[in-house]
PDB file of C-alpha atoms and ligand atoms in Angstrom:
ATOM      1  CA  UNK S   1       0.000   0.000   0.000  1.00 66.00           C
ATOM      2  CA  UNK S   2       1.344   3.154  -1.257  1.00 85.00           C
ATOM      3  CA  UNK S   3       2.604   5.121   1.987  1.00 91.00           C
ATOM      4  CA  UNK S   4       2.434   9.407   1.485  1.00 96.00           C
ATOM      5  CA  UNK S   5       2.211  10.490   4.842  1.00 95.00           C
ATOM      6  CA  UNK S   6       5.664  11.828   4.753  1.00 96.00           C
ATOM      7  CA  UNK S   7       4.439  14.363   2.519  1.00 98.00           C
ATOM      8  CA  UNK S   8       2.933  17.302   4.580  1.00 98.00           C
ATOM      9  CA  UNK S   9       0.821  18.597   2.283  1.00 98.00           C
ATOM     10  CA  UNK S  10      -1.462  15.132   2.082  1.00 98.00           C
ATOM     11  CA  UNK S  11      -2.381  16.368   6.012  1.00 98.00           C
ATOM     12  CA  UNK S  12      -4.358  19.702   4.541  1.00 98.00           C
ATOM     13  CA  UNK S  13      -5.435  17.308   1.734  1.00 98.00           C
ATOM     14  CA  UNK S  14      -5.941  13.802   2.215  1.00 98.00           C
ATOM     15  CA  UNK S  15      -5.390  11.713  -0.569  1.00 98.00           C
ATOM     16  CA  UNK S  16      -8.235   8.710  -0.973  1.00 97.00           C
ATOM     17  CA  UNK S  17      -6.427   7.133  -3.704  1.00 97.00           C
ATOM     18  CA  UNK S  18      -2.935   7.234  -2.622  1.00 97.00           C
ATOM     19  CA  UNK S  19      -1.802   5.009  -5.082  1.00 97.00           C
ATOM     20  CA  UNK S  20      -2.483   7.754  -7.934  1.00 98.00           C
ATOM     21  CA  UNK S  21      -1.360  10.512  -8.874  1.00 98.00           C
ATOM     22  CA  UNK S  22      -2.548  13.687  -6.482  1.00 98.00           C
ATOM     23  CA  UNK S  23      -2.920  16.850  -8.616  1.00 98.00           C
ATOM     24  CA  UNK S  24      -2.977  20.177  -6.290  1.00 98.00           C
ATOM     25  CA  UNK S  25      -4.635  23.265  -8.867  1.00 98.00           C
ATOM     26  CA  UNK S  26      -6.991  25.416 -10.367  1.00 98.00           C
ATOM     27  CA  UNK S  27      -8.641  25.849 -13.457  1.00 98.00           C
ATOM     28  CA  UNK S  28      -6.548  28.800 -14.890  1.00 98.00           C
ATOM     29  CA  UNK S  29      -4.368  28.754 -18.095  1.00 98.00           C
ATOM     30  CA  UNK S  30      -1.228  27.158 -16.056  1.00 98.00           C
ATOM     31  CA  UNK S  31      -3.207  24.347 -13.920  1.00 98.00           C
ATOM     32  CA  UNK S  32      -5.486  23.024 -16.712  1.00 98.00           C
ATOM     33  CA  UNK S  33      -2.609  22.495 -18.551  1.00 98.00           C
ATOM     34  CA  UNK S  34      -1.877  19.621 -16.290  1.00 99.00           C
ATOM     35  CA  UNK S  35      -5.610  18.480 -15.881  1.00 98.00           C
ATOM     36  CA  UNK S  36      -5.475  18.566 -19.803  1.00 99.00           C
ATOM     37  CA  UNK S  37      -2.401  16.204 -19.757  1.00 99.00           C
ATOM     38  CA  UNK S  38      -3.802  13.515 -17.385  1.00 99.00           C
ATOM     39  CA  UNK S  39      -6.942  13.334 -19.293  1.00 98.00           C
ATOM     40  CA  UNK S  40      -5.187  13.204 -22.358  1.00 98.00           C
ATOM     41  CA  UNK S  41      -2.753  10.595 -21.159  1.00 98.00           C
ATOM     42  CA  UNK S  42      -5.752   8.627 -19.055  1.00 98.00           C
ATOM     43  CA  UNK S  43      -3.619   8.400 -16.094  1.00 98.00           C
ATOM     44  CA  UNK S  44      -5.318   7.547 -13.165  1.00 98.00           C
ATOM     45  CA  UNK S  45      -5.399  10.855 -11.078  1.00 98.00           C
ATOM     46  CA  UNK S  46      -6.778  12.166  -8.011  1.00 98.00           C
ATOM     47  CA  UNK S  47      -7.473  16.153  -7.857  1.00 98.00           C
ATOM     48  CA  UNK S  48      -7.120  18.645  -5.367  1.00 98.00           C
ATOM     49  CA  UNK S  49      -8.925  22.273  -5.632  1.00 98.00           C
ATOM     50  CA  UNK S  50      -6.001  25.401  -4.284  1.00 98.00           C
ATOM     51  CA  UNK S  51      -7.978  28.022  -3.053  1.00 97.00           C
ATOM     52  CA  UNK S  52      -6.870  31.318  -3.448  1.00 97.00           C
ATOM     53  CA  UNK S  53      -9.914  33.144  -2.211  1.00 96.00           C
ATOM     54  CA  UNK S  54      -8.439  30.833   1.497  1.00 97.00           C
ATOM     55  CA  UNK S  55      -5.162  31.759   0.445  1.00 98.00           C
ATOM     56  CA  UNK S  56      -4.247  28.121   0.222  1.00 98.00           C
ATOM     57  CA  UNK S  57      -1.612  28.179  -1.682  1.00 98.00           C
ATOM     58  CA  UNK S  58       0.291  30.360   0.608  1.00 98.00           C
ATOM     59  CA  UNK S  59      -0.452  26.978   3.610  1.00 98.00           C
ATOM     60  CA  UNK S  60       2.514  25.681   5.411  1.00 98.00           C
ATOM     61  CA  UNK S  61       1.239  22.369   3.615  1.00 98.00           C
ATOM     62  CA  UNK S  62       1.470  23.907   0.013  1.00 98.00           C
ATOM     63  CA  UNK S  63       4.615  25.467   0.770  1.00 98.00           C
ATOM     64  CA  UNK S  64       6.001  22.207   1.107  1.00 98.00           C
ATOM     65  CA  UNK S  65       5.309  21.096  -1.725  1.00 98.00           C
ATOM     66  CA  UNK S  66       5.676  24.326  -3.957  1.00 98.00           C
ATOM     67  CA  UNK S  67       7.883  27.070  -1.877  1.00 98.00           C
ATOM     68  CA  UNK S  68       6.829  28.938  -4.692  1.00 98.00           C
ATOM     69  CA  UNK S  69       3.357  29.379  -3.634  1.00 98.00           C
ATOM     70  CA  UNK S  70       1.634  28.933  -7.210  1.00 98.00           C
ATOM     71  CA  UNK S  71      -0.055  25.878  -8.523  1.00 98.00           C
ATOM     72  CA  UNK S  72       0.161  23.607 -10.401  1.00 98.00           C
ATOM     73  CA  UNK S  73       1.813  20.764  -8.596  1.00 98.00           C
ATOM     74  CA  UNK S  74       1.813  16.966  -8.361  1.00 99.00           C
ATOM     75  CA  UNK S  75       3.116  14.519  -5.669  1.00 98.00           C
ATOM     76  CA  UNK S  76       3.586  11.005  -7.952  1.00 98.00           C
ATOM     77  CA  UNK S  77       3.949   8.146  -5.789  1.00 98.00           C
ATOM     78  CA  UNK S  78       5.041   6.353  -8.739  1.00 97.00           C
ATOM     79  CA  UNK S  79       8.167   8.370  -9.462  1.00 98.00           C
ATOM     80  CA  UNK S  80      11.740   7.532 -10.769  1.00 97.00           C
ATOM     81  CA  UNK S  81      12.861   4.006  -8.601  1.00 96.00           C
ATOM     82  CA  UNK S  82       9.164   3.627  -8.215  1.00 94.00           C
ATOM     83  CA  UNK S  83       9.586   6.297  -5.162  1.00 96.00           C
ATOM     84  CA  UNK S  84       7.659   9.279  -4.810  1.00 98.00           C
ATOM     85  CA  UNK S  85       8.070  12.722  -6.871  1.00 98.00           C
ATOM     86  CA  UNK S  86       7.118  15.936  -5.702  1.00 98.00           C
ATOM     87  CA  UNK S  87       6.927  18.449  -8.395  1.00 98.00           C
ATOM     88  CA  UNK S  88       5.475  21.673  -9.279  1.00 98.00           C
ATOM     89  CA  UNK S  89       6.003  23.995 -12.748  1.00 98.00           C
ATOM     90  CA  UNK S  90       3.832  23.483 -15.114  1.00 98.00           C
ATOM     91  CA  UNK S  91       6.272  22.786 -18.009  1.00 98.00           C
ATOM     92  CA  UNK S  92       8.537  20.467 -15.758  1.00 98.00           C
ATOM     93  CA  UNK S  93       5.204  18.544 -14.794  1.00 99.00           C
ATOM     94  CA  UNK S  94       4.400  18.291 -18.703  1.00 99.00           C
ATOM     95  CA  UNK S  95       7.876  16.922 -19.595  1.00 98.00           C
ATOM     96  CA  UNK S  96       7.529  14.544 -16.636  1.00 98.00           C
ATOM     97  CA  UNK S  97       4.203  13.175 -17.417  1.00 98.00           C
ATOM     98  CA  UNK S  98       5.373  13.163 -21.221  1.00 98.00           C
ATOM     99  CA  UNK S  99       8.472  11.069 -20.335  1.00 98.00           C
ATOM    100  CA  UNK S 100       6.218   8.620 -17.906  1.00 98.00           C
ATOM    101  CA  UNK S 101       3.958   8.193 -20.257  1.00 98.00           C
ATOM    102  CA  UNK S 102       5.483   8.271 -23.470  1.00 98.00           C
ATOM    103  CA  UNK S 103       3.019  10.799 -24.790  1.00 98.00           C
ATOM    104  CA  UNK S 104       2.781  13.708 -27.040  1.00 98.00           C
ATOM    105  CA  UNK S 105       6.647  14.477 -27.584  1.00 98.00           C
ATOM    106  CA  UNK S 106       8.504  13.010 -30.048  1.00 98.00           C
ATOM    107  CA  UNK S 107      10.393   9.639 -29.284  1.00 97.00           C
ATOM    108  CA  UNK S 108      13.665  10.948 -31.300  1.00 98.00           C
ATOM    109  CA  UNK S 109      16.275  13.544 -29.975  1.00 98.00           C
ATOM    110  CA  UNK S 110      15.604  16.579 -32.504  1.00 98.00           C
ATOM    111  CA  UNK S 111      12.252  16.253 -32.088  1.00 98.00           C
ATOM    112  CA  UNK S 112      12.510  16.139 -28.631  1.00 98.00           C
ATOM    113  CA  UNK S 113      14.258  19.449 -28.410  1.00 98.00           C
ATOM    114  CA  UNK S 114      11.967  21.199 -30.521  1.00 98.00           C
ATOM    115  CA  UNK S 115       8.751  20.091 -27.914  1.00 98.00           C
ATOM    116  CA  UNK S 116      10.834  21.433 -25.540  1.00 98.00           C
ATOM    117  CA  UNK S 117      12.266  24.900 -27.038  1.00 98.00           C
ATOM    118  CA  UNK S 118       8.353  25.607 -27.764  1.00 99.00           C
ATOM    119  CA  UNK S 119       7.015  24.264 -24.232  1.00 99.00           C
ATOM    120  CA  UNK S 120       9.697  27.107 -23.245  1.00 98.00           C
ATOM    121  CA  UNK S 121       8.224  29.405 -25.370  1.00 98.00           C
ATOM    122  CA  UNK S 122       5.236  29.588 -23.705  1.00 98.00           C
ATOM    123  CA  UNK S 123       6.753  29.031 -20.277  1.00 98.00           C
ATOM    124  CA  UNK S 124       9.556  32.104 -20.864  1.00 98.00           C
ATOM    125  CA  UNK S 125       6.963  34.130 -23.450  1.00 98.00           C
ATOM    126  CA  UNK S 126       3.600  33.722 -23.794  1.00 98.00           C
ATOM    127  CA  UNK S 127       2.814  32.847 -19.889  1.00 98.00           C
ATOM    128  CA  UNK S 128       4.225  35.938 -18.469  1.00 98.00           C
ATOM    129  CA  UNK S 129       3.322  38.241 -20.741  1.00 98.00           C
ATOM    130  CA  UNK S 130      -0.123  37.626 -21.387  1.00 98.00           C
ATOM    131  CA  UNK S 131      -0.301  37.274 -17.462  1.00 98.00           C
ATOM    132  CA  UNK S 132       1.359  41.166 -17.606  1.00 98.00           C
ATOM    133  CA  UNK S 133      -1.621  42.028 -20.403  1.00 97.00           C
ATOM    134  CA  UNK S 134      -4.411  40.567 -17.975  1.00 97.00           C
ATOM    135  CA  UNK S 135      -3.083  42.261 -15.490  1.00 97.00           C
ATOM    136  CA  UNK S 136      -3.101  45.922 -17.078  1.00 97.00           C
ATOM    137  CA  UNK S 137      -6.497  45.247 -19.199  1.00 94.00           C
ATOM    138  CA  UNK S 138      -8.478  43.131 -16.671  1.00 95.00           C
ATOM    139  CA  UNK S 139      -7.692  43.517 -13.533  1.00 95.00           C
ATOM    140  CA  UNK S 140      -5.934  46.660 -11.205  1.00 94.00           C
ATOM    141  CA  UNK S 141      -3.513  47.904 -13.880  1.00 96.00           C
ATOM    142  CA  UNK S 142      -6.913  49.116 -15.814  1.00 95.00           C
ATOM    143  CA  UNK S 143      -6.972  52.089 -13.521  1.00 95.00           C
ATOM    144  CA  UNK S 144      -3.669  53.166 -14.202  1.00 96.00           C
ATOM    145  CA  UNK S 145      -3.452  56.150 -16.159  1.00 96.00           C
ATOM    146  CA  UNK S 146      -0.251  55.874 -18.005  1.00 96.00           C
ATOM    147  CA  UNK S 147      -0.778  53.562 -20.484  1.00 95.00           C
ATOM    148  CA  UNK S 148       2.636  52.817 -21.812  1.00 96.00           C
ATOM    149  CA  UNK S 149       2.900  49.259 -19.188  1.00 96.00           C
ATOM    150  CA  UNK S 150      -0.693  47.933 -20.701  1.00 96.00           C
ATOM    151  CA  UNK S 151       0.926  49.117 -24.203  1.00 97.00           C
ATOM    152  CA  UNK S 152       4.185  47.493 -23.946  1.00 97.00           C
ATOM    153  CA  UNK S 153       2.746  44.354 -22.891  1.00 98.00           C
ATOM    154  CA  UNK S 154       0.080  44.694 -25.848  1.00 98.00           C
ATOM    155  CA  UNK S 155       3.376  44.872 -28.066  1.00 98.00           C
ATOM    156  CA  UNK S 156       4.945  42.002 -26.749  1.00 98.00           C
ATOM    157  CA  UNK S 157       1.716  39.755 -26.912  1.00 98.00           C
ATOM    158  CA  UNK S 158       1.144  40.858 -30.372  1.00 98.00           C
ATOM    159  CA  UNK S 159       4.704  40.100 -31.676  1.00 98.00           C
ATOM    160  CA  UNK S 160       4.781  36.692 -29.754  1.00 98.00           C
ATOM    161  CA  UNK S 161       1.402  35.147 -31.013  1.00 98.00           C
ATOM    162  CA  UNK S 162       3.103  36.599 -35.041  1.00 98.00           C
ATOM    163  CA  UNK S 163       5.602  34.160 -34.248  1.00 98.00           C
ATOM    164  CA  UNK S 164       3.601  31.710 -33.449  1.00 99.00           C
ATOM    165  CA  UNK S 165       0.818  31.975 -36.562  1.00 99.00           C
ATOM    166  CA  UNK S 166       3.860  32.372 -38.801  1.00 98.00           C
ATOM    167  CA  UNK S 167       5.273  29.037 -37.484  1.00 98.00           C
ATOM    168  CA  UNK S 168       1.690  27.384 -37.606  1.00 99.00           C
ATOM    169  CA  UNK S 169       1.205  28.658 -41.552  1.00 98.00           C
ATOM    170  CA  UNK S 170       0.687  24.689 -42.992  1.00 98.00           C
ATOM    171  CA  UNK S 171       1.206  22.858 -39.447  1.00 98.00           C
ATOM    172  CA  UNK S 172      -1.233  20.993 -37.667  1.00 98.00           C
ATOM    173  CA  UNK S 173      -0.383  21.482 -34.391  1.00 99.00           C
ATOM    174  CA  UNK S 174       3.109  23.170 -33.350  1.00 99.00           C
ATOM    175  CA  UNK S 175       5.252  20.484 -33.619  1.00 98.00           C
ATOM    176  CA  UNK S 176       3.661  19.448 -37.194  1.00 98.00           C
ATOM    177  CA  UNK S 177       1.057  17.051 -37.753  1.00 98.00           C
ATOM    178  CA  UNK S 178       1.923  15.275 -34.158  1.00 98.00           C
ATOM    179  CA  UNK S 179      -0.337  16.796 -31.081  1.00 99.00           C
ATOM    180  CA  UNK S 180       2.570  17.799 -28.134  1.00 99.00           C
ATOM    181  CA  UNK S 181       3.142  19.218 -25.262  1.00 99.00           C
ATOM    182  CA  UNK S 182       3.932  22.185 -26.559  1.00 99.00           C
ATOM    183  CA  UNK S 183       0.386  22.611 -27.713  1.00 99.00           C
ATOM    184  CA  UNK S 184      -1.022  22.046 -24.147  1.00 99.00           C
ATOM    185  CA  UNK S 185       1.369  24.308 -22.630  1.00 99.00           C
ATOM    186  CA  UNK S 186       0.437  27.095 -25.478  1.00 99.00           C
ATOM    187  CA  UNK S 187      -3.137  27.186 -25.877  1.00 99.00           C
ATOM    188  CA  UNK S 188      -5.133  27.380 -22.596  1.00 98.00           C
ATOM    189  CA  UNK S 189      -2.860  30.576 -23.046  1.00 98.00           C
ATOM    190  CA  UNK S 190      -4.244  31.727 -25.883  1.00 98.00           C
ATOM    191  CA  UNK S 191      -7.831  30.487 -25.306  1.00 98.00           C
ATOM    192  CA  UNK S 192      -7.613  32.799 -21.396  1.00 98.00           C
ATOM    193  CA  UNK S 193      -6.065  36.153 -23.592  1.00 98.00           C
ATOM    194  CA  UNK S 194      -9.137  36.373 -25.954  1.00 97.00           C
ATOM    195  CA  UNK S 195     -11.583  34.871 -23.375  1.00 97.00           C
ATOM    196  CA  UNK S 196     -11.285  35.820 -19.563  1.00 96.00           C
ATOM    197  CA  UNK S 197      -8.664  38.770 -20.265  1.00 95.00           C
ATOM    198  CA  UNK S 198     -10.958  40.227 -23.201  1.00 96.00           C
ATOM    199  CA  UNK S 199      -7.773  40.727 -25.248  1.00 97.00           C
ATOM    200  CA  UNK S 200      -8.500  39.870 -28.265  1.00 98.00           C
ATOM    201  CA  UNK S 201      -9.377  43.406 -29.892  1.00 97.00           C
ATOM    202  CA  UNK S 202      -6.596  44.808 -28.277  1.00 97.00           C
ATOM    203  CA  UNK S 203      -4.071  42.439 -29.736  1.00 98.00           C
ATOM    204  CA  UNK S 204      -5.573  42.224 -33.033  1.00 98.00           C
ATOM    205  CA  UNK S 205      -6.654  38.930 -32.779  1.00 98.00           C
ATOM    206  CA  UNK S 206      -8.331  38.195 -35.616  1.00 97.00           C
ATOM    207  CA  UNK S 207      -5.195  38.629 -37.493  1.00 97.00           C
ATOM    208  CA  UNK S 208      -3.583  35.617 -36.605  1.00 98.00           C
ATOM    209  CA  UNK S 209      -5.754  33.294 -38.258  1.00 98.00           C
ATOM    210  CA  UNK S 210      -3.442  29.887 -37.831  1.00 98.00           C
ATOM    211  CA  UNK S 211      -3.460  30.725 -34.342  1.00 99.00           C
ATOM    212  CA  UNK S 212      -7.178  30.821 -34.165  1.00 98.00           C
ATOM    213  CA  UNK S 213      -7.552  27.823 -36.635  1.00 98.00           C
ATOM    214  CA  UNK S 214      -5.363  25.425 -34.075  1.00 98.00           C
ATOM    215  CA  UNK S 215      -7.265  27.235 -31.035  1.00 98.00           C
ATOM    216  CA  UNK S 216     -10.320  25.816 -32.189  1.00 98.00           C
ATOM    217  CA  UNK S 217      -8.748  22.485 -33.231  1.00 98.00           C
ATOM    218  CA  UNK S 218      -7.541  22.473 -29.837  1.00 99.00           C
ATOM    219  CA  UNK S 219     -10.596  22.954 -27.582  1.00 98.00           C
ATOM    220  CA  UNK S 220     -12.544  20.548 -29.868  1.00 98.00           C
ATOM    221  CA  UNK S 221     -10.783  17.843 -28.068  1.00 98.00           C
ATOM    222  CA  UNK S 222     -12.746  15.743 -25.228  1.00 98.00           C
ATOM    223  CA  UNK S 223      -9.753  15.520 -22.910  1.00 98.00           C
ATOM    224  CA  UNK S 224      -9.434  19.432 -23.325  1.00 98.00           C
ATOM    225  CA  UNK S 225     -12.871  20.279 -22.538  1.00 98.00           C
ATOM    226  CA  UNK S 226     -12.888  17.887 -19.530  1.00 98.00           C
ATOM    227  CA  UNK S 227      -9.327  18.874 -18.301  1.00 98.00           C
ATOM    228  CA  UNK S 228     -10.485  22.911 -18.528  1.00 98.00           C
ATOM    229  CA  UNK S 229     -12.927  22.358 -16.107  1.00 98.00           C
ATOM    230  CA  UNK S 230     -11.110  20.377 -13.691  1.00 98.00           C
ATOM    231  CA  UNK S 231     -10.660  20.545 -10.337  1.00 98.00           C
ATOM    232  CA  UNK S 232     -13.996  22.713 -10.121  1.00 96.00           C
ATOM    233  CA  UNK S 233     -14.248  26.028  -8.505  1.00 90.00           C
ATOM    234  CA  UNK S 234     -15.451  25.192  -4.369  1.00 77.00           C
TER     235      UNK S 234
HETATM  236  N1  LIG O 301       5.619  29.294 -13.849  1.00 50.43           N
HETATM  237  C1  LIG O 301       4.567  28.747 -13.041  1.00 50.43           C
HETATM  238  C2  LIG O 301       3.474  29.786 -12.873  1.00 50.43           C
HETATM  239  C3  LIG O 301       2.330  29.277 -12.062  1.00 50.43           C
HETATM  240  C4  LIG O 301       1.359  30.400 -11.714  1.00 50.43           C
HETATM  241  O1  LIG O 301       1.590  31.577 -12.032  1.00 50.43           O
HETATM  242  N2  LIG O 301       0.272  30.041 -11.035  1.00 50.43           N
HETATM  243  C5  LIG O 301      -0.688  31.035 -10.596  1.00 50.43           C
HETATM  244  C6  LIG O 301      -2.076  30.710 -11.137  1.00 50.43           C
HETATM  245  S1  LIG O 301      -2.091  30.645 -12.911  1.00 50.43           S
HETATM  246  C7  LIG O 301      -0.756  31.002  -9.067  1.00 50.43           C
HETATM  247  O2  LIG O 301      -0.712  29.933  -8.491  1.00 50.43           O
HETATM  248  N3  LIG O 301      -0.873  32.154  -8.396  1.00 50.43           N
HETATM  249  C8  LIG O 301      -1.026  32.206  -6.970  1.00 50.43           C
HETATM  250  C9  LIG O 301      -0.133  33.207  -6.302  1.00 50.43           C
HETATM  251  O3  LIG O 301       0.690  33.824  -6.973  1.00 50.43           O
HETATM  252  O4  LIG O 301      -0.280  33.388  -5.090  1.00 50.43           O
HETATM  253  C10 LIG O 301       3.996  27.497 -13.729  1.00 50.43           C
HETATM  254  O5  LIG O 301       3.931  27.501 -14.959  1.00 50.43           O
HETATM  255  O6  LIG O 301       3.655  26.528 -13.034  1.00 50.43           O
END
């Protein structure tokens, strides 16, 4: 019988099925990137809702796990030598779960880099600075009267998703006609910009029509439209 009690952060939340994989997130653009994984892998997984409106993720019991205070992150009791792995950023826990699994990156060495150069993409790119745009047109940087932050992040969102459409012009998905990681790192990006930050005008959205095209390609998948919604707001 799989043993986690070591593991502080199983006292705040228990796991019933400590055999499988325990999940600790949130449904925004970095956690359902995991959820979106496990149901796309159909590993057996047991999920964990992080408040923030509790603060939760700033819990002596989260801390141990992430010091960072952000989710997502996993505890495997499965790990490497079968013992358990603690692990939280989101791009570390899809290479992980890729590797485990053999999943959606490419078995060969090239290939492997490239998943990974556009998994950091996102992860150096498109993360923080559509997080910086949400934060200037959504959310308490809307007040601000000088407009040049919200405008230099409006810059930088528009010249990163050019590089993207220009790459997807005749692809698939990012890597080619093979479905990645580096598409479920990028997308629940792109999806939260024109969606919950109500970016899309600003940024011109409708320009970048290969983006869009693989967008919708990419939330007509089952496992994405479960793994969006998972774990589900308390
Ligand atoms: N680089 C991290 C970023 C994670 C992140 O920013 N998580 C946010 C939610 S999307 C969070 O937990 N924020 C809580 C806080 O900052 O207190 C990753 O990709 O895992």
């Amino acid at each position: 019988m799989t043993d986690l009690s070591n593991f502080p952060i199983t006292k705040k939340w228990p796991a019933q099925h400590p055999e499988r994989l325990q999940l600790y997130s949130l449904p925004t653009p970095n956690g359902v990137k995991v959820s979106i994984m496990l149901e796309e892998t159909g590993l057996p997984y047991e999920v964990h809702l992080v408040s923030f409106e509790t603060q939760d993720q700033m819990s002596p019991e989260f801390l141990s796990l992430n010091p960072n205070n952000k989710i997502p992150a996993i505890l495997d009791p499965d790990g490497p030598d079968g013992k358990p792995l603690p692990l939280f950023e989101s791009g570390a826990i899809l290479v992980y779960l890729a590797s485990k699994t053999g999943k959606f990156m490419p078995k060969d060495t090239a290939g492997r880099y490239e998943a990974l150069q556009w998994v950091m993409f996102q992860m150096g790119g498109i993360g923080p600075m559509f997080g910086q745009l949400g934060f200037f047109n959504k959310f308490a940087g809307k007040d601000y009267e000088d407009k040049r932050p919200r405008d230099r992040y409006v810059a930088e969102s528009k010249r990163l998703l050019g590089v993207l459409d220009k790459h997807l012009a005749g692809r698939k998905w990012i890597l080619g006609n093979d479905y990645s990681i580096a598409d479920i790192a990028t997308f629940p990006w792109i999806r939260n910009l024109v969606g919950f930050y109500e970016a899309g005008d600003l940024v011109g959205f409708k320009d970048f029509k290969n983006v869009a095209r693989v967008l919708e390609a990419f939330v007509a998948r089952p496992a994405v439209a479960r793994g969006l919604n998972i774990p589900k707001r308390g």
